[in-house]
């Protein structure tokens, strides 16, 4: 195990001379993300585009920055009842204190959820409560200064908005929502990170986070069709922009372009072909993910709007969504109220099994794991789990599908049907208690790597446990960010464990009509002898 991170101690072993309100963040290399470029701020029509970095002394804030922040806070206190409630009701019981992976990985007290929220509450008390105005520090209030702005930036970009802390809070305080407001307020001053704004700007201009233009999207899908044919002997058809299809399929753009996501895409294509689904991809709604969620409610709404717009244009009946994490938080918690109601669509009904998915009647959008689990349950597809016998699999519940939509059993049902060797990680690290990958909510950048490895430490230790006990060599998940950020996390803390999507494993096991004898899995890895002779 690497030496430099194994010592996880409080960052200040001796209590500071002053209370927490007087301490300042240290912008140490490896623990913060680069600022949004002026170009991206301009693309997104955001204020105060300028060259600056968080490590600079002078952040070049607008002259009236304080008034801008306080006005922004006032507006949001009036607009979001949850925000005001979360500012008022914390009793500082400490139940959340040791539940954040960033606190566990860094030992920094300001990464305790209660203290992270207090960074903003202290300002709220000073400017928006009578006791705070009258009694100041005695009432837990503090002045809004440039150092406070810097502290907000440092710690609101050390929260992955994973909501694990909220599971343990007796009042249901959702620190992720406080972080979201914190980032939104910082945006008003032009203080944001490029790893959030760059994908959002690409989505704004080109239609997806990776900036893949329509012709490249088609090329990539065609390439996946060729590769799938090479492995299975079956040539599949991939419709794009097909008017009148039953179903619009929307996936995170990483699925088209990067590995291991791409193997998940091959799994979808194999499945849709095998069941004869009348569906279509879209070159316009070519991104299900939404980095607006990590920036502001307005940007989230804008980026999300194209899904319903495209469903309307193509005259589909309902929408199916691929494996992603935050995409589903936006869909499940915000889409129908932000951009709906989508009355022009129907409640999703599987054309293969006839199952009506009542729980999706509001959004009209179904998660692929729900769709596939139903196919397996109704005996509509044939699986040969021996084709995954070279994998000893565990499952990482991605924070958003698990905690924001309760998608806990369906992925497990698929994995247990498609794999012979499946092992759960310890109970307090899975399902709604799952630990974040440490890089969600736009923190998956290289310059922030130390913090990512620290934040991912609790998840990695749970994987290490099942590796030691069951020789696990594959971590399955269903989130595009996880698929990008768990591989380096595993490489650092638990070498020998690879990362895969649920539908990659489903695609490996799927027995297709007319297929040739399979020699390899979807990523080209040879099957065990017994499986290839089956
Ligand atoms: S668990 Fe809830 S009430 Fe208790 S300190 Fe944390 S946020 Fe406050
Ligand atoms: S939402 Fe997640 S990252 Fe943020 S404070 Fe809570 S546990 Fe930590």
XYZ file of C-alpha atoms and ligand atoms in Angstrom:
550
model
C 0.000 0.000 0.000
C 1.428 3.424 -0.890
C 2.978 5.149 2.083
C 2.097 8.753 1.404
C -1.675 8.413 1.928
C -1.867 5.623 4.473
C -1.372 8.047 7.344
C -4.832 9.520 7.687
C -4.643 11.879 10.573
C -6.368 15.088 11.498
C -4.789 17.741 9.287
C -4.025 19.777 12.361
C -2.859 17.228 14.992
C -2.812 20.023 17.563
C -6.047 21.972 17.915
C -5.625 25.411 16.325
C -5.160 28.443 18.575
C -8.469 29.911 17.388
C -11.858 28.236 16.818
C -12.710 26.738 13.420
C -14.025 30.025 12.097
C -10.538 31.523 12.203
C -8.719 28.752 10.314
C -8.082 29.083 6.575
C -7.879 26.373 3.901
C -4.487 25.561 2.506
C -4.664 25.180 -1.279
C -2.119 22.376 -1.349
C -1.375 20.772 -4.741
C -3.452 17.632 -5.288
C -6.417 18.745 -3.199
C -8.269 21.230 -5.403
C -9.475 21.602 -8.992
C -8.412 24.186 -11.576
C -10.723 27.129 -12.158
C -13.198 27.400 -15.041
C -11.540 28.987 -18.084
C -12.793 32.420 -19.225
C -13.767 30.819 -22.535
C -16.048 28.258 -20.884
C -17.613 30.891 -18.637
C -18.305 32.966 -21.735
C -19.839 30.017 -23.586
C -22.149 29.398 -20.644
C -22.929 33.113 -20.222
C -21.614 33.055 -16.653
C -20.349 36.144 -14.842
C -16.777 37.366 -14.288
C -14.798 35.418 -16.906
C -11.085 35.957 -16.133
C -7.859 34.009 -15.786
C -7.310 32.998 -12.136
C -6.512 29.940 -10.014
C -7.632 29.000 -6.490
C -3.986 29.031 -5.351
C -3.730 32.754 -6.304
C -3.802 35.319 -3.541
C -6.092 37.587 -5.552
C -9.186 35.838 -6.917
C -10.214 38.940 -8.906
C -13.711 38.958 -7.477
C -16.166 41.582 -8.710
C -15.993 44.812 -6.723
C -19.404 44.324 -5.099
C -18.852 40.577 -4.514
C -20.248 40.638 -0.980
C -23.526 42.176 -2.030
C -23.794 39.736 -4.950
C -23.365 36.770 -2.600
C -25.788 38.031 0.026
C -28.402 38.897 -2.597
C -27.940 35.440 -4.120
C -28.341 33.808 -0.722
C -31.469 35.813 0.019
C -32.988 34.858 -3.313
C -32.318 31.168 -2.719
C -33.578 31.240 0.868
C -36.858 32.550 -0.508
C -36.949 30.170 -3.454
C -35.871 26.851 -1.890
C -37.691 25.963 1.318
C -35.349 23.018 1.849
C -32.367 25.391 1.895
C -33.877 27.595 4.592
C -34.917 24.542 6.582
C -31.412 23.036 6.405
C -29.954 26.360 7.549
C -32.231 26.375 10.608
C -32.674 22.873 11.963
C -29.333 21.165 12.597
C -29.003 20.278 16.298
C -25.308 19.380 15.936
C -25.888 15.863 17.224
C -22.856 14.668 15.237
C -24.547 11.561 13.796
C -23.291 12.571 10.339
C -19.789 13.516 11.449
C -17.950 10.300 10.598
C -20.132 9.293 7.628
C -18.407 11.327 4.926
C -15.736 9.546 2.888
C -13.762 12.791 2.610
C -13.578 13.094 6.378
C -12.644 9.415 6.736
C -10.000 9.734 4.023
C -8.542 13.100 4.983
C -9.117 13.489 8.721
C -9.921 17.156 8.059
C -12.679 18.232 10.514
C -14.133 20.647 7.940
C -14.994 17.605 5.864
C -17.440 16.461 8.527
C -20.852 17.095 6.922
C -22.045 19.044 9.957
C -19.087 21.406 9.717
C -19.254 21.628 5.923
C -22.829 22.909 6.288
C -21.796 25.147 9.157
C -19.442 26.996 6.762
C -22.576 28.416 5.196
C -24.860 28.396 8.241
C -22.520 30.720 10.114
C -22.918 33.305 7.336
C -26.670 32.703 7.199
C -26.928 33.411 10.933
C -24.927 36.632 10.682
C -26.963 38.177 7.853
C -30.369 36.501 7.999
C -31.179 35.860 11.688
C -31.834 38.338 14.488
C -29.700 36.485 17.052
C -26.800 36.315 14.634
C -27.049 40.041 13.887
C -27.245 40.924 17.588
C -24.840 38.446 19.167
C -22.456 37.587 16.309
C -19.972 34.814 17.162
C -21.848 34.008 20.390
C -24.796 32.922 18.229
C -22.540 30.921 15.875
C -22.403 33.710 13.278
C -19.447 35.058 11.324
C -18.682 37.805 8.861
C -18.583 37.070 5.153
C -14.994 37.715 4.048
C -12.857 36.761 1.050
C -11.316 33.998 3.180
C -14.809 32.581 3.734
C -15.372 32.572 -0.044
C -12.107 30.661 -0.478
C -13.087 28.223 2.265
C -16.460 27.618 0.595
C -14.742 26.905 -2.693
C -12.280 24.491 -1.089
C -14.851 22.468 0.861
C -17.861 22.614 -1.470
C -15.548 21.107 -4.064
C -14.564 18.429 -1.560
C -18.123 17.157 -1.332
C -19.313 14.754 -4.014
C -22.986 15.487 -3.260
C -23.295 11.764 -2.517
C -25.889 12.177 0.279
C -24.496 9.414 2.480
C -24.555 11.777 5.457
C -28.266 12.456 4.964
C -29.082 8.758 5.500
C -27.847 9.064 9.081
C -29.228 12.509 9.955
C -32.274 12.251 12.238
C -33.632 15.424 10.615
C -32.937 14.345 7.055
C -30.626 17.281 6.415
C -29.179 16.830 2.956
C -25.705 18.336 2.915
C -25.504 17.687 -0.822
C -28.202 20.316 -1.325
C -26.211 22.781 0.762
C -23.162 22.051 -1.396
C -25.262 22.604 -4.522
C -26.364 26.007 -3.255
C -22.794 26.800 -2.189
C -21.498 26.098 -5.693
C -24.368 28.039 -7.224
C -23.499 31.077 -5.092
C -19.821 30.813 -6.006
C -20.867 30.811 -9.668
C -22.282 34.298 -9.158
C -18.724 35.486 -8.549
C -17.276 33.500 -11.462
C -15.682 30.938 -9.112
C -16.118 27.444 -10.515
C -14.009 24.537 -11.733
C -13.108 23.710 -15.278
C -13.756 20.007 -14.901
C -17.423 20.853 -14.325
C -17.730 23.719 -16.781
C -15.879 22.201 -19.706
C -18.248 19.207 -20.159
C -21.221 21.492 -19.493
C -20.005 23.947 -22.163
C -19.463 21.102 -24.642
C -22.956 19.847 -23.903
C -24.297 23.343 -24.444
C -22.566 23.737 -27.819
C -22.238 20.230 -29.269
C -24.814 18.216 -27.341
C -22.767 15.985 -25.055
C -20.064 16.192 -22.396
C -17.307 14.788 -24.583
C -18.061 17.115 -27.487
C -18.748 14.227 -29.890
C -20.359 15.637 -33.074
C -23.176 13.617 -34.719
C -20.975 12.026 -37.422
C -18.483 10.796 -34.781
C -21.325 9.408 -32.715
C -22.425 7.399 -35.739
C -18.845 6.262 -36.412
C -18.470 5.097 -32.824
C -21.737 3.186 -32.871
C -20.787 1.592 -36.207
C -17.452 0.599 -34.731
C -19.213 -1.043 -31.768
C -21.443 -2.939 -34.225
C -18.338 -4.280 -36.038
C -16.656 -5.295 -32.795
C -19.782 -6.993 -31.519
C -20.051 -8.935 -34.759
C -16.442 -10.045 -34.470
C -17.077 -11.431 -30.986
C -20.586 -12.872 -31.400
C -20.959 -13.405 -35.145
C -24.216 -11.433 -35.006
C -24.577 -8.119 -36.856
C -26.905 -5.721 -35.096
C -28.691 -2.664 -36.411
C -28.309 0.641 -34.507
C -30.937 3.243 -35.435
C -30.175 6.924 -34.817
C -32.931 9.537 -34.927
C -35.560 7.054 -36.114
C -38.952 8.763 -36.098
C -41.827 6.705 -34.739
C -39.648 4.211 -32.827
C -41.321 2.914 -29.668
C -38.492 3.953 -27.397
C -35.823 6.680 -27.270
C -32.641 5.370 -25.673
C -30.459 7.911 -23.860
C -27.060 7.044 -22.380
C -24.130 8.972 -20.917
C -21.824 9.979 -23.786
C -18.844 8.223 -22.186
C -20.513 4.960 -23.255
C -19.817 5.813 -26.901
C -16.220 6.701 -26.495
C -14.178 5.450 -23.544
C -13.446 2.147 -21.855
C -14.690 0.337 -19.860
C -17.957 2.181 -20.603
C -17.821 1.114 -24.232
C -18.196 -2.572 -23.310
C -21.439 -1.661 -21.549
C -22.625 -0.061 -24.794
C -21.880 -3.322 -26.612
C -23.990 -5.104 -23.988
C -26.948 -2.770 -24.659
C -26.646 -3.268 -28.433
C -26.577 -7.053 -28.083
C -29.602 -7.019 -25.770
C -31.733 -4.686 -27.908
C -31.018 -6.772 -30.987
C -31.770 -10.056 -29.254
C -35.210 -8.943 -28.049
C -36.038 -7.109 -31.305
C -36.608 -3.769 -29.590
C -38.023 -0.968 -31.727
C -35.832 1.826 -30.347
C -33.592 4.664 -31.435
C -30.508 6.560 -30.315
C -30.482 10.314 -30.852
C -27.649 12.505 -32.111
C -29.348 15.501 -30.445
C -30.120 13.976 -27.033
C -26.759 12.224 -27.143
C -26.026 12.875 -23.475
C -27.958 11.612 -20.486
C -25.422 12.912 -17.981
C -25.813 16.448 -16.747
C -22.893 18.410 -15.300
C -25.350 21.233 -14.710
C -26.265 19.331 -11.521
C -22.781 20.142 -10.228
C -23.048 23.804 -11.103
C -26.510 25.349 -10.851
C -30.198 24.506 -11.058
C -30.585 26.703 -14.152
C -27.823 24.982 -16.087
C -29.138 21.572 -15.037
C -32.557 22.465 -16.395
C -31.170 23.730 -19.716
C -29.025 20.667 -20.318
C -31.821 18.277 -19.381
C -34.450 19.876 -21.632
C -33.272 18.192 -24.819
C -34.356 14.710 -23.659
C -38.064 15.547 -23.649
C -37.652 17.789 -26.712
C -36.159 14.936 -28.703
C -38.726 12.405 -27.455
C -41.420 14.774 -28.732
C -39.731 15.328 -32.097
C -39.198 11.609 -32.687
C -42.737 10.784 -31.503
C -41.608 7.870 -29.329
C -43.832 6.324 -26.655
C -41.404 6.491 -23.740
C -37.707 6.824 -22.857
C -35.190 4.243 -21.713
C -32.014 5.397 -19.959
C -28.617 3.730 -19.761
C -26.201 3.150 -16.908
C -25.307 6.435 -15.247
C -25.253 7.906 -11.787
C -25.990 11.617 -11.621
C -28.057 11.386 -14.851
C -30.606 9.445 -12.821
C -30.560 11.891 -9.939
C -31.572 14.624 -12.383
C -34.183 12.438 -14.079
C -35.674 10.972 -10.945
C -35.696 14.053 -8.757
C -35.954 17.032 -11.067
C -36.782 16.315 -14.721
C -40.564 16.077 -14.655
C -40.990 19.221 -12.578
C -38.213 21.192 -14.322
C -39.027 20.309 -17.920
C -42.269 18.351 -17.748
C -44.933 17.265 -17.466
C -44.260 15.031 -20.473
C -47.925 14.362 -21.180
C -47.148 13.580 -24.804
C -45.436 10.337 -23.668
C -46.907 7.129 -22.257
C -46.226 5.337 -19.000
C -43.431 2.881 -19.882
C -44.682 -0.592 -20.805
C -42.177 -3.251 -21.854
C -43.072 -4.280 -25.423
C -41.514 -7.670 -24.694
C -43.100 -8.665 -21.374
C -46.071 -6.318 -21.154
C -44.961 -5.138 -17.712
C -46.235 -1.651 -16.952
C -43.716 0.383 -14.923
C -46.116 2.480 -12.872
C -43.355 4.088 -10.789
C -42.110 5.793 -13.982
C -45.489 7.252 -14.909
C -44.401 10.775 -14.019
C -41.006 10.942 -15.762
C -41.950 8.440 -18.540
C -38.365 7.277 -18.338
C -37.187 3.836 -17.263
C -33.763 2.699 -16.053
C -32.192 -0.044 -18.133
C -31.561 -2.192 -15.037
C -35.317 -2.217 -14.325
C -36.049 -3.078 -17.953
C -33.487 -5.910 -18.100
C -34.341 -7.375 -14.680
C -37.938 -7.667 -15.875
C -36.816 -9.473 -19.062
C -34.859 -11.985 -16.989
C -37.675 -12.401 -14.475
C -40.159 -13.104 -17.258
C -37.797 -15.580 -18.952
C -37.477 -13.571 -22.167
C -33.703 -13.833 -22.531
C -31.321 -16.750 -22.194
C -28.144 -16.320 -20.180
C -25.063 -18.492 -19.811
C -23.338 -17.257 -16.652
C -20.343 -19.526 -17.278
C -19.135 -16.941 -19.776
C -18.366 -14.716 -16.803
C -16.586 -17.421 -14.827
C -13.245 -15.645 -15.254
C -14.688 -12.834 -13.150
C -15.226 -12.915 -9.393
C -17.578 -10.015 -9.053
C -18.650 -7.542 -6.412
C -21.043 -4.621 -6.881
C -20.548 -0.952 -6.053
C -23.870 0.847 -5.595
C -23.383 4.191 -7.289
C -24.577 6.921 -4.918
C -27.287 8.430 -7.092
C -29.099 5.302 -8.348
C -28.894 3.863 -4.831
C -29.813 6.841 -2.658
C -31.637 9.116 -5.109
C -33.814 6.429 -6.700
C -33.580 3.293 -4.551
C -32.270 1.140 -7.394
C -30.769 -1.559 -5.187
C -32.121 -4.984 -6.160
C -32.412 -4.880 -9.957
C -28.670 -4.605 -10.712
C -27.960 -7.380 -8.198
C -30.614 -9.579 -9.796
C -28.994 -9.068 -13.219
C -25.506 -9.762 -11.884
C -26.573 -12.869 -10.003
C -28.301 -14.155 -13.150
C -25.334 -13.374 -15.400
C -22.449 -14.401 -13.123
C -21.714 -17.525 -11.085
C -19.354 -15.783 -8.671
C -20.884 -12.764 -6.984
C -19.895 -11.486 -3.533
C -21.249 -8.559 -1.530
C -19.040 -6.057 0.246
C -19.708 -5.426 3.986
C -23.259 -4.371 4.780
C -22.496 -0.835 5.961
C -20.763 -0.031 2.654
C -23.443 -1.094 0.166
C -27.028 -0.337 -0.855
C -28.225 2.961 0.682
C -25.097 3.006 2.902
C -22.824 2.850 -0.110
C -19.546 4.759 -0.077
C -18.874 7.174 -2.918
C -16.095 6.558 -5.469
C -14.615 9.817 -4.136
C -14.682 11.597 -7.492
C -18.360 12.256 -8.236
C -20.027 15.640 -8.787
C -17.278 16.845 -11.110
C -14.255 16.112 -8.922
C -12.757 13.439 -11.156
C -9.902 15.575 -12.389
C -6.180 14.775 -12.422
C -4.997 17.807 -10.455
C -7.271 16.729 -7.598
C -5.966 13.164 -7.504
C -4.762 13.047 -3.910
C -8.174 14.144 -2.657
C -9.898 11.614 -4.921
C -7.757 8.776 -3.587
C -8.430 9.908 -0.023
C -12.178 10.244 -0.686
C -12.276 6.816 -2.308
C -10.409 5.175 0.563
C -13.475 3.756 2.411
C -14.870 2.258 -0.821
C -11.476 0.831 -1.712
C -11.081 -0.774 1.724
C -14.432 -2.560 1.304
C -13.264 -3.891 -2.079
C -9.995 -4.944 -0.489
C -12.007 -6.932 2.061
C -13.823 -9.009 -0.595
C -10.629 -9.365 -2.606
C -8.879 -10.853 0.420
C -11.815 -13.060 1.364
C -13.186 -14.150 -2.041
C -10.437 -13.279 -4.489
C -12.713 -10.733 -6.201
C -11.178 -9.355 -9.415
C -14.047 -7.278 -10.837
C -15.939 -4.328 -9.429
C -19.259 -3.924 -11.264
C -21.096 -0.603 -11.218
C -23.595 1.335 -13.277
C -22.372 4.912 -13.348
C -20.293 6.603 -16.047
C -18.266 8.578 -13.508
C -17.568 5.406 -11.503
C -16.372 3.635 -14.613
C -13.885 6.469 -15.175
C -12.744 7.010 -11.605
C -12.817 3.581 -9.960
C -10.043 2.112 -12.182
C -7.330 4.499 -10.861
C -8.738 4.091 -7.344
C -8.432 0.308 -7.631
C -5.000 0.561 -9.194
C -3.823 2.600 -6.211
C -5.483 0.837 -3.271
C -6.484 -2.632 -4.556
C -4.397 -3.601 -7.591
C -5.766 -6.531 -9.584
C -9.409 -5.431 -9.527
C -10.935 -4.253 -12.802
C -14.136 -2.261 -13.318
C -17.137 -3.120 -15.521
C -20.710 -2.084 -16.195
C -23.621 -4.357 -15.321
C -24.669 -4.616 -18.978
C -21.175 -5.601 -20.033
C -21.546 -8.727 -17.886
C -25.107 -9.190 -19.131
C -23.791 -8.961 -22.727
C -21.121 -11.566 -21.980
C -23.726 -14.012 -20.702
C -26.449 -13.251 -23.274
C -27.062 -16.172 -25.621
C -27.965 -14.657 -29.007
C -29.836 -16.359 -31.790
C -27.422 -17.310 -34.598
C -24.308 -16.498 -32.610
C -20.967 -18.202 -33.204
C -19.008 -19.958 -30.490
C -17.687 -17.238 -28.214
C -13.956 -17.249 -27.543
C -13.757 -13.987 -25.629
C -15.884 -11.686 -23.546
C -16.919 -8.243 -24.809
C -13.579 -6.694 -23.813
C -11.682 -9.347 -25.762
C -10.539 -11.343 -22.741
C -10.448 -15.127 -23.382
C -13.226 -17.138 -21.742
C -12.318 -20.002 -19.439
C -12.044 -23.198 -21.420
C -15.233 -24.762 -20.080
C -17.313 -21.680 -20.943
C -16.002 -21.397 -24.486
C -16.835 -25.041 -25.139
C -20.353 -24.713 -23.810
S -26.807 14.412 11.759
Fe -28.147 16.101 11.026
S -28.751 17.204 12.909
Fe -27.000 15.881 13.461
S -25.176 17.197 13.181
Fe -25.461 16.114 11.254
S -26.730 17.495 9.992
Fe -26.905 18.211 12.120
S -22.993 14.608 0.608
Fe -21.381 13.010 0.671
S -19.488 14.127 0.239
Fe -21.025 15.658 0.821
S -20.778 15.917 3.031
Fe -22.349 14.329 2.755
S -21.193 12.392 2.842
Fe -19.690 14.034 2.456
